[in-house]
PDB file of C-alpha atoms in Angstrom:
ATOM      1  CA  MET A 297       6.862 -87.875  58.373  1.00 46.00           C
ATOM      2  CA  THR A 298       5.744 -84.268  58.064  1.00 52.00           C
ATOM      3  CA  ASN A 299       5.193 -81.853  60.711  1.00 66.00           C
ATOM      4  CA  ASP A 300       3.012 -79.686  58.726  1.00 87.00           C
ATOM      5  CA  ARG A 301      -0.259 -78.957  60.194  1.00 95.00           C
ATOM      6  CA  LYS A 302      -3.354 -77.082  59.275  1.00 97.00           C
ATOM      7  CA  TYR A 303      -6.825 -76.633  60.763  1.00 98.00           C
ATOM      8  CA  ALA A 304     -10.015 -76.673  58.694  1.00 98.00           C
ATOM      9  CA  ALA A 305     -13.620 -76.901  60.171  1.00 98.00           C
ATOM     10  CA  ILE A 306     -16.357 -79.158  58.321  1.00 98.00           C
ATOM     11  CA  VAL A 307     -19.924 -77.498  58.799  1.00 98.00           C
ATOM     12  CA  ASP A 308     -23.579 -78.297  58.128  1.00 98.00           C
ATOM     13  CA  VAL A 309     -26.938 -76.164  58.679  1.00 98.00           C
ATOM     14  CA  GLU A 310     -30.491 -77.249  58.881  1.00 98.00           C
ATOM     15  CA  THR A 311     -32.853 -74.856  57.851  1.00 98.00           C
ATOM     16  CA  THR A 312     -36.712 -74.057  57.647  1.00 97.00           C
ATOM     17  CA  GLY A 313     -36.387 -73.249  53.796  1.00 96.00           C
ATOM     18  CA  LEU A 314     -34.314 -72.550  50.760  1.00 92.00           C
ATOM     19  CA  SER A 315     -33.419 -69.206  50.655  1.00 93.00           C
ATOM     20  CA  ALA A 316     -31.032 -67.691  53.117  1.00 95.00           C
ATOM     21  CA  TYR A 317     -32.743 -64.527  52.778  1.00 93.00           C
ATOM     22  CA  SER A 318     -36.090 -65.497  53.615  1.00 95.00           C
ATOM     23  CA  SER A 319     -35.384 -68.818  55.670  1.00 97.00           C
ATOM     24  CA  ASP A 320     -33.843 -69.231  59.016  1.00 98.00           C
ATOM     25  CA  ILE A 321     -30.897 -71.575  60.429  1.00 98.00           C
ATOM     26  CA  ILE A 322     -32.364 -74.151  62.997  1.00 98.00           C
ATOM     27  CA  GLU A 323     -29.316 -76.231  63.608  1.00 98.00           C
ATOM     28  CA  LEU A 324     -25.719 -75.721  63.070  1.00 98.00           C
ATOM     29  CA  ALA A 325     -22.789 -78.245  63.628  1.00 98.00           C
ATOM     30  CA  ALA A 326     -19.207 -77.622  63.125  1.00 98.00           C
ATOM     31  CA  ILE A 327     -16.051 -80.131  63.727  1.00 98.00           C
ATOM     32  CA  LEU A 328     -12.597 -78.138  63.852  1.00 98.00           C
ATOM     33  CA  PHE A 329      -9.617 -80.674  62.906  1.00 98.00           C
ATOM     34  CA  SER A 330      -6.177 -80.496  62.062  1.00 98.00           C
ATOM     35  CA  TYR A 331      -4.492 -82.302  59.002  1.00 98.00           C
ATOM     36  CA  ASP A 332      -1.441 -82.519  56.876  1.00 97.00           C
ATOM     37  CA  PRO A 333      -1.948 -80.391  53.819  1.00 97.00           C
ATOM     38  CA  ASN A 334       0.830 -82.630  52.092  1.00 96.00           C
ATOM     39  CA  THR A 335      -1.072 -85.716  52.127  1.00 96.00           C
ATOM     40  CA  GLY A 336      -4.572 -85.128  53.378  1.00 97.00           C
ATOM     41  CA  GLU A 337      -4.160 -87.042  56.581  1.00 97.00           C
ATOM     42  CA  VAL A 338      -6.577 -85.995  59.219  1.00 98.00           C
ATOM     43  CA  PHE A 339      -4.247 -85.948  62.866  1.00 98.00           C
ATOM     44  CA  GLN A 340      -7.137 -85.228  65.288  1.00 97.00           C
ATOM     45  CA  VAL A 341     -10.387 -83.376  66.012  1.00 98.00           C
ATOM     46  CA  ILE A 342      -9.739 -80.479  68.242  1.00 98.00           C
ATOM     47  CA  ASP A 343     -13.435 -78.939  68.738  1.00 98.00           C
ATOM     48  CA  GLU A 344     -16.916 -79.421  67.843  1.00 98.00           C
ATOM     49  CA  TYR A 345     -20.180 -77.826  68.346  1.00 98.00           C
ATOM     50  CA  CYS A 346     -23.752 -78.330  67.646  1.00 98.00           C
ATOM     51  CA  GLY A 347     -26.813 -76.354  68.758  1.00 98.00           C
ATOM     52  CA  PHE A 348     -30.210 -75.458  67.765  1.00 98.00           C
ATOM     53  CA  GLN A 349     -31.524 -71.823  66.870  1.00 98.00           C
ATOM     54  CA  MET A 350     -35.064 -70.829  67.555  1.00 98.00           C
ATOM     55  CA  PRO A 351     -36.478 -69.463  64.180  1.00 98.00           C
ATOM     56  CA  SER A 352     -38.552 -66.441  63.154  1.00 97.00           C
ATOM     57  CA  ALA A 353     -41.477 -68.424  62.395  1.00 96.00           C
ATOM     58  CA  PRO A 354     -42.537 -72.041  63.446  1.00 97.00           C
ATOM     59  CA  ILE A 355     -41.032 -74.949  61.464  1.00 98.00           C
ATOM     60  CA  ASN A 356     -43.296 -76.348  58.930  1.00 96.00           C
ATOM     61  CA  SER A 357     -44.035 -80.294  59.111  1.00 97.00           C
ATOM     62  CA  HIS A 358     -42.271 -80.776  55.805  1.00 96.00           C
ATOM     63  CA  ILE A 359     -39.076 -79.780  57.459  1.00 97.00           C
ATOM     64  CA  THR A 360     -39.875 -81.750  60.803  1.00 97.00           C
ATOM     65  CA  ARG A 361     -40.566 -84.741  58.776  1.00 95.00           C
ATOM     66  CA  LEU A 362     -37.203 -84.280  56.939  1.00 94.00           C
ATOM     67  CA  THR A 363     -34.974 -83.720  59.565  1.00 95.00           C
ATOM     68  CA  GLY A 364     -36.839 -84.680  62.929  1.00 95.00           C
ATOM     69  CA  ILE A 365     -36.536 -81.234  64.272  1.00 97.00           C
ATOM     70  CA  THR A 366     -39.435 -80.097  65.924  1.00 98.00           C
ATOM     71  CA  ASN A 367     -40.833 -76.370  67.163  1.00 98.00           C
ATOM     72  CA  GLU A 368     -40.482 -77.755  70.776  1.00 98.00           C
ATOM     73  CA  MET A 369     -36.696 -78.811  70.355  1.00 98.00           C
ATOM     74  CA  VAL A 370     -35.927 -75.194  69.069  1.00 98.00           C
ATOM     75  CA  HIS A 371     -37.984 -73.313  71.543  1.00 98.00           C
ATOM     76  CA  ASN A 372     -36.032 -70.759  73.399  1.00 98.00           C
ATOM     77  CA  GLN A 373     -32.677 -72.110  71.719  1.00 98.00           C
ATOM     78  CA  HIS A 374     -29.720 -69.919  70.491  1.00 98.00           C
ATOM     79  CA  LEU A 375     -26.723 -70.559  68.893  1.00 98.00           C
ATOM     80  CA  ASP A 376     -23.484 -70.145  70.572  1.00 98.00           C
ATOM     81  CA  ASP A 377     -22.108 -67.452  68.222  1.00 98.00           C
ATOM     82  CA  ASP A 378     -18.797 -66.876  70.206  1.00 98.00           C
ATOM     83  CA  LYS A 379     -18.217 -70.525  70.367  1.00 98.00           C
ATOM     84  CA  ILE A 380     -18.972 -70.889  66.603  1.00 98.00           C
ATOM     85  CA  ARG A 381     -16.852 -67.803  65.753  1.00 98.00           C
ATOM     86  CA  ASP A 382     -13.771 -69.430  67.562  1.00 98.00           C
ATOM     87  CA  ILE A 383     -14.137 -72.583  65.580  1.00 98.00           C
ATOM     88  CA  PHE A 384     -14.408 -70.649  62.338  1.00 98.00           C
ATOM     89  CA  ARG A 385     -11.521 -68.327  63.399  1.00 98.00           C
ATOM     90  CA  SER A 386      -9.177 -71.038  64.143  1.00 97.00           C
ATOM     91  CA  ALA A 387      -9.944 -72.854  60.564  1.00 98.00           C
ATOM     92  CA  SER A 388      -7.894 -72.206  57.310  1.00 96.00           C
ATOM     93  CA  GLY A 389     -10.689 -73.305  55.274  1.00 97.00           C
ATOM     94  CA  ILE A 390     -14.238 -74.384  55.834  1.00 98.00           C
ATOM     95  CA  ILE A 391     -15.711 -77.581  54.320  1.00 98.00           C
ATOM     96  CA  ALA A 392     -19.676 -78.377  53.670  1.00 98.00           C
ATOM     97  CA  HIS A 393     -21.323 -81.080  51.339  1.00 97.00           C
ATOM     98  CA  ASN A 394     -22.852 -78.863  48.871  1.00 95.00           C
ATOM     99  CA  ALA A 395     -21.196 -75.815  50.326  1.00 97.00           C
ATOM    100  CA  SER A 396     -23.057 -73.045  48.417  1.00 96.00           C
ATOM    101  CA  PHE A 397     -25.914 -73.888  50.442  1.00 97.00           C
ATOM    102  CA  ASP A 398     -24.705 -73.635  53.769  1.00 98.00           C
ATOM    103  CA  ARG A 399     -22.385 -70.781  52.815  1.00 98.00           C
ATOM    104  CA  SER A 400     -25.283 -68.787  51.731  1.00 97.00           C
ATOM    105  CA  PHE A 401     -26.913 -69.162  54.988  1.00 98.00           C
ATOM    106  CA  LEU A 402     -23.618 -68.629  57.225  1.00 98.00           C
ATOM    107  CA  ILE A 403     -22.477 -65.517  55.549  1.00 97.00           C
ATOM    108  CA  GLN A 404     -26.212 -63.957  56.504  1.00 96.00           C
ATOM    109  CA  ARG A 405     -25.153 -64.632  60.452  1.00 97.00           C
ATOM    110  CA  TYR A 406     -21.359 -64.408  60.048  1.00 98.00           C
ATOM    111  CA  PRO A 407     -20.516 -62.039  57.334  1.00 97.00           C
ATOM    112  CA  GLU A 408     -16.810 -62.692  58.031  1.00 97.00           C
ATOM    113  CA  LEU A 409     -16.976 -65.859  56.259  1.00 97.00           C
ATOM    114  CA  ALA A 410     -17.327 -64.528  52.952  1.00 96.00           C
ATOM    115  CA  ASP A 411     -13.584 -63.933  53.156  1.00 94.00           C
ATOM    116  CA  LYS A 412     -12.603 -67.655  54.423  1.00 96.00           C
ATOM    117  CA  PRO A 413     -11.635 -70.107  51.415  1.00 97.00           C
ATOM    118  CA  TRP A 414     -14.388 -72.546  51.350  1.00 98.00           C
ATOM    119  CA  HIS A 415     -14.398 -76.211  49.886  1.00 98.00           C
ATOM    120  CA  CYS A 416     -17.067 -78.312  48.696  1.00 98.00           C
ATOM    121  CA  SER A 417     -16.848 -82.183  49.313  1.00 98.00           C
ATOM    122  CA  MET A 418     -19.730 -82.542  46.722  1.00 98.00           C
ATOM    123  CA  ARG A 419     -17.895 -80.996  43.872  1.00 97.00           C
ATOM    124  CA  SER A 420     -14.277 -81.209  44.542  1.00 97.00           C
ATOM    125  CA  VAL A 421     -14.001 -84.904  44.192  1.00 98.00           C
ATOM    126  CA  LYS A 422     -14.274 -86.950  41.055  1.00 96.00           C
ATOM    127  CA  TRP A 423     -17.189 -89.089  42.757  1.00 98.00           C
ATOM    128  CA  LYS A 424     -18.798 -90.232  39.338  1.00 97.00           C
ATOM    129  CA  GLU A 425     -15.228 -91.196  37.909  1.00 97.00           C
ATOM    130  CA  TYR A 426     -14.468 -93.074  40.687  1.00 97.00           C
ATOM    131  CA  GLY A 427     -17.840 -95.257  40.134  1.00 97.00           C
ATOM    132  CA  PHE A 428     -20.709 -93.487  42.395  1.00 97.00           C
ATOM    133  CA  PHE A 429     -23.811 -92.777  40.252  1.00 95.00           C
ATOM    134  CA  ASN A 430     -24.088 -89.415  42.247  1.00 97.00           C
ATOM    135  CA  LYS A 431     -22.758 -87.312  44.935  1.00 97.00           C
ATOM    136  CA  LYS A 432     -25.348 -87.350  47.428  1.00 96.00           C
ATOM    137  CA  LEU A 433     -23.691 -87.597  50.791  1.00 97.00           C
ATOM    138  CA  THR A 434     -26.263 -90.684  51.376  1.00 96.00           C
ATOM    139  CA  THR A 435     -24.972 -92.321  48.262  1.00 97.00           C
ATOM    140  CA  LEU A 436     -21.298 -91.864  49.259  1.00 98.00           C
ATOM    141  CA  LEU A 437     -21.439 -92.997  52.693  1.00 98.00           C
ATOM    142  CA  ASP A 438     -23.293 -96.224  51.688  1.00 97.00           C
ATOM    143  CA  GLY A 439     -20.608 -96.723  49.044  1.00 97.00           C
ATOM    144  CA  HIS A 440     -17.886 -96.551  51.852  1.00 98.00           C
ATOM    145  CA  ASN A 441     -20.031 -98.387  54.588  1.00 97.00           C
ATOM    146  CA  ILE A 442     -20.109 -95.491  57.019  1.00 97.00           C
ATOM    147  CA  SER A 443     -23.042 -95.199  59.069  1.00 94.00           C
ATOM    148  CA  ARG A 444     -25.027 -92.387  60.612  1.00 93.00           C
ATOM    149  CA  GLU A 445     -27.961 -92.258  63.122  1.00 88.00           C
ATOM    150  CA  HIS A 446     -29.876 -89.477  61.354  1.00 88.00           C
ATOM    151  CA  ALA A 447     -29.758 -87.880  57.936  1.00 89.00           C
ATOM    152  CA  HIS A 448     -30.447 -84.408  57.610  1.00 89.00           C
ATOM    153  CA  ARG A 449     -29.133 -83.806  61.505  1.00 95.00           C
ATOM    154  CA  ALA A 450     -26.285 -81.514  61.708  1.00 97.00           C
ATOM    155  CA  LEU A 451     -23.705 -83.210  64.003  1.00 97.00           C
ATOM    156  CA  ASP A 452     -24.540 -86.760  62.468  1.00 97.00           C
ATOM    157  CA  ASP A 453     -23.791 -85.060  58.746  1.00 97.00           C
ATOM    158  CA  VAL A 454     -20.600 -83.473  59.893  1.00 98.00           C
ATOM    159  CA  GLN A 455     -19.265 -86.530  61.554  1.00 98.00           C
ATOM    160  CA  ALA A 456     -19.974 -88.735  58.411  1.00 98.00           C
ATOM    161  CA  THR A 457     -18.454 -86.376  56.277  1.00 98.00           C
ATOM    162  CA  LEU A 458     -15.139 -86.262  58.080  1.00 98.00           C
ATOM    163  CA  ASP A 459     -15.288 -90.301  58.210  1.00 98.00           C
ATOM    164  CA  LEU A 460     -15.954 -90.058  54.243  1.00 98.00           C
ATOM    165  CA  LEU A 461     -12.824 -87.461  53.722  1.00 98.00           C
ATOM    166  CA  GLN A 462     -10.385 -89.789  55.371  1.00 98.00           C
ATOM    167  CA  LYS A 463     -11.271 -92.759  53.058  1.00 98.00           C
ATOM    168  CA  LYS A 464      -9.006 -92.957  50.035  1.00 98.00           C
ATOM    169  CA  ASN A 465      -9.486 -92.301  46.246  1.00 97.00           C
ATOM    170  CA  PRO A 466      -8.061 -95.091  43.673  1.00 96.00           C
ATOM    171  CA  SER A 467      -4.880 -93.277  43.720  1.00 96.00           C
ATOM    172  CA  GLY A 468      -4.503 -94.083  47.551  1.00 97.00           C
ATOM    173  CA  GLN A 469      -4.971 -90.311  48.445  1.00 97.00           C
ATOM    174  CA  PRO A 470      -7.442 -89.305  51.287  1.00 98.00           C
ATOM    175  CA  TYR A 471     -10.584 -87.572  49.609  1.00 98.00           C
ATOM    176  CA  LEU A 472      -9.642 -84.664  51.914  1.00 98.00           C
ATOM    177  CA  PHE A 473      -6.568 -83.955  49.834  1.00 98.00           C
ATOM    178  CA  GLU A 474      -8.645 -83.598  46.763  1.00 97.00           C
ATOM    179  CA  VAL A 475     -11.170 -81.307  48.418  1.00 98.00           C
ATOM    180  CA  MET A 476      -8.593 -78.965  50.067  1.00 97.00           C
ATOM    181  CA  LYS A 477      -6.881 -78.489  46.461  1.00 95.00           C
ATOM    182  CA  ARG A 478     -10.039 -76.772  45.199  1.00 92.00           C
ATOM    183  CA  LYS A 479     -11.184 -73.476  46.548  1.00 91.00           C
ATOM    184  CA  MET A 480     -14.713 -72.390  45.791  1.00 88.00           C
ATOM    185  CA  GLY A 481     -15.323 -68.896  44.013  1.00 82.00           C
ATOM    186  CA  LYS A 482     -16.252 -65.759  46.087  1.00 76.00           C
ATOM    187  CA  PRO A 483     -20.296 -65.981  46.977  1.00 71.00           C
ATOM    188  CA  ALA A 484     -22.666 -64.484  44.299  1.00 62.00           C
ATOM    189  CA  SER A 485     -26.093 -63.570  45.130  1.00 51.00           C
ATOM    190  CA  SER A 486     -28.047 -66.534  46.485  1.00 43.00           C
ATOM    191  CA  LYS A 487     -30.679 -67.862  44.213  1.00 46.00           C
ATOM    192  CA  PRO A 488     -33.422 -70.247  45.828  1.00 42.00           C
ATOM    193  CA  LYS A 489     -33.100 -73.975  44.808  1.00 39.00           C
ATOM    194  CA  ALA A 490     -36.117 -76.072  43.356  1.00 38.00           C
ATOM    195  CA  SER A 491     -36.068 -78.573  46.350  1.00 39.00           C
ATOM    196  CA  TYR A 492     -34.832 -79.139  49.642  1.00 41.00           C
ATOM    197  CA  SER A 493     -33.883 -82.589  48.737  1.00 42.00           C
ATOM    198  CA  ARG A 494     -31.450 -81.104  46.254  1.00 40.00           C
ATOM    199  CA  ARG A 495     -29.011 -80.502  49.078  1.00 51.00           C
ATOM    200  CA  SER A 496     -27.566 -83.597  48.157  1.00 51.00           C
ATOM    201  CA  TYR A 497     -27.893 -85.729  51.112  1.00 54.00           C
TER     202      TYR A 497
END
């Protein structure tokens, strides 16, 4: 039994579009948890946050159909930046599924996060070698019999990602161990993606 303990945060954002320069965050969720860096074992959830942000322009109907987030839900809502910064400050690394997307938005609002180690749960695990036909979060959750109430809702996706990363690969290691072994490079300029669905859910 090891006494080593580190802290990491899993984060997800829902947005009004694809570009971090022209679109807005409308929902953000983060979970801070402790884990053993030698094994990838998760010890406990330390803190969590989920909140809405009213965007600079109304949410279009496509995003509402995709996420279930309406203009009424975000009206006069604001993210608790102090709480969010506290969670990120406590984390030695930040995880997201298709992390390049979430990171591009988050560093616009929290520039200090550009210097944090980022880890991608979509790209850092050999999902296809393990028999999954794609790396979408929905595919991976279904393959591990993990349920979530709402796809494209930030807290549900974060909680489901944490559940997924506690499952074990064919070598008997938690997927979290693989994820934390690989850091993403420093962010380059953000480029819009072809479709919102490519966020890999």
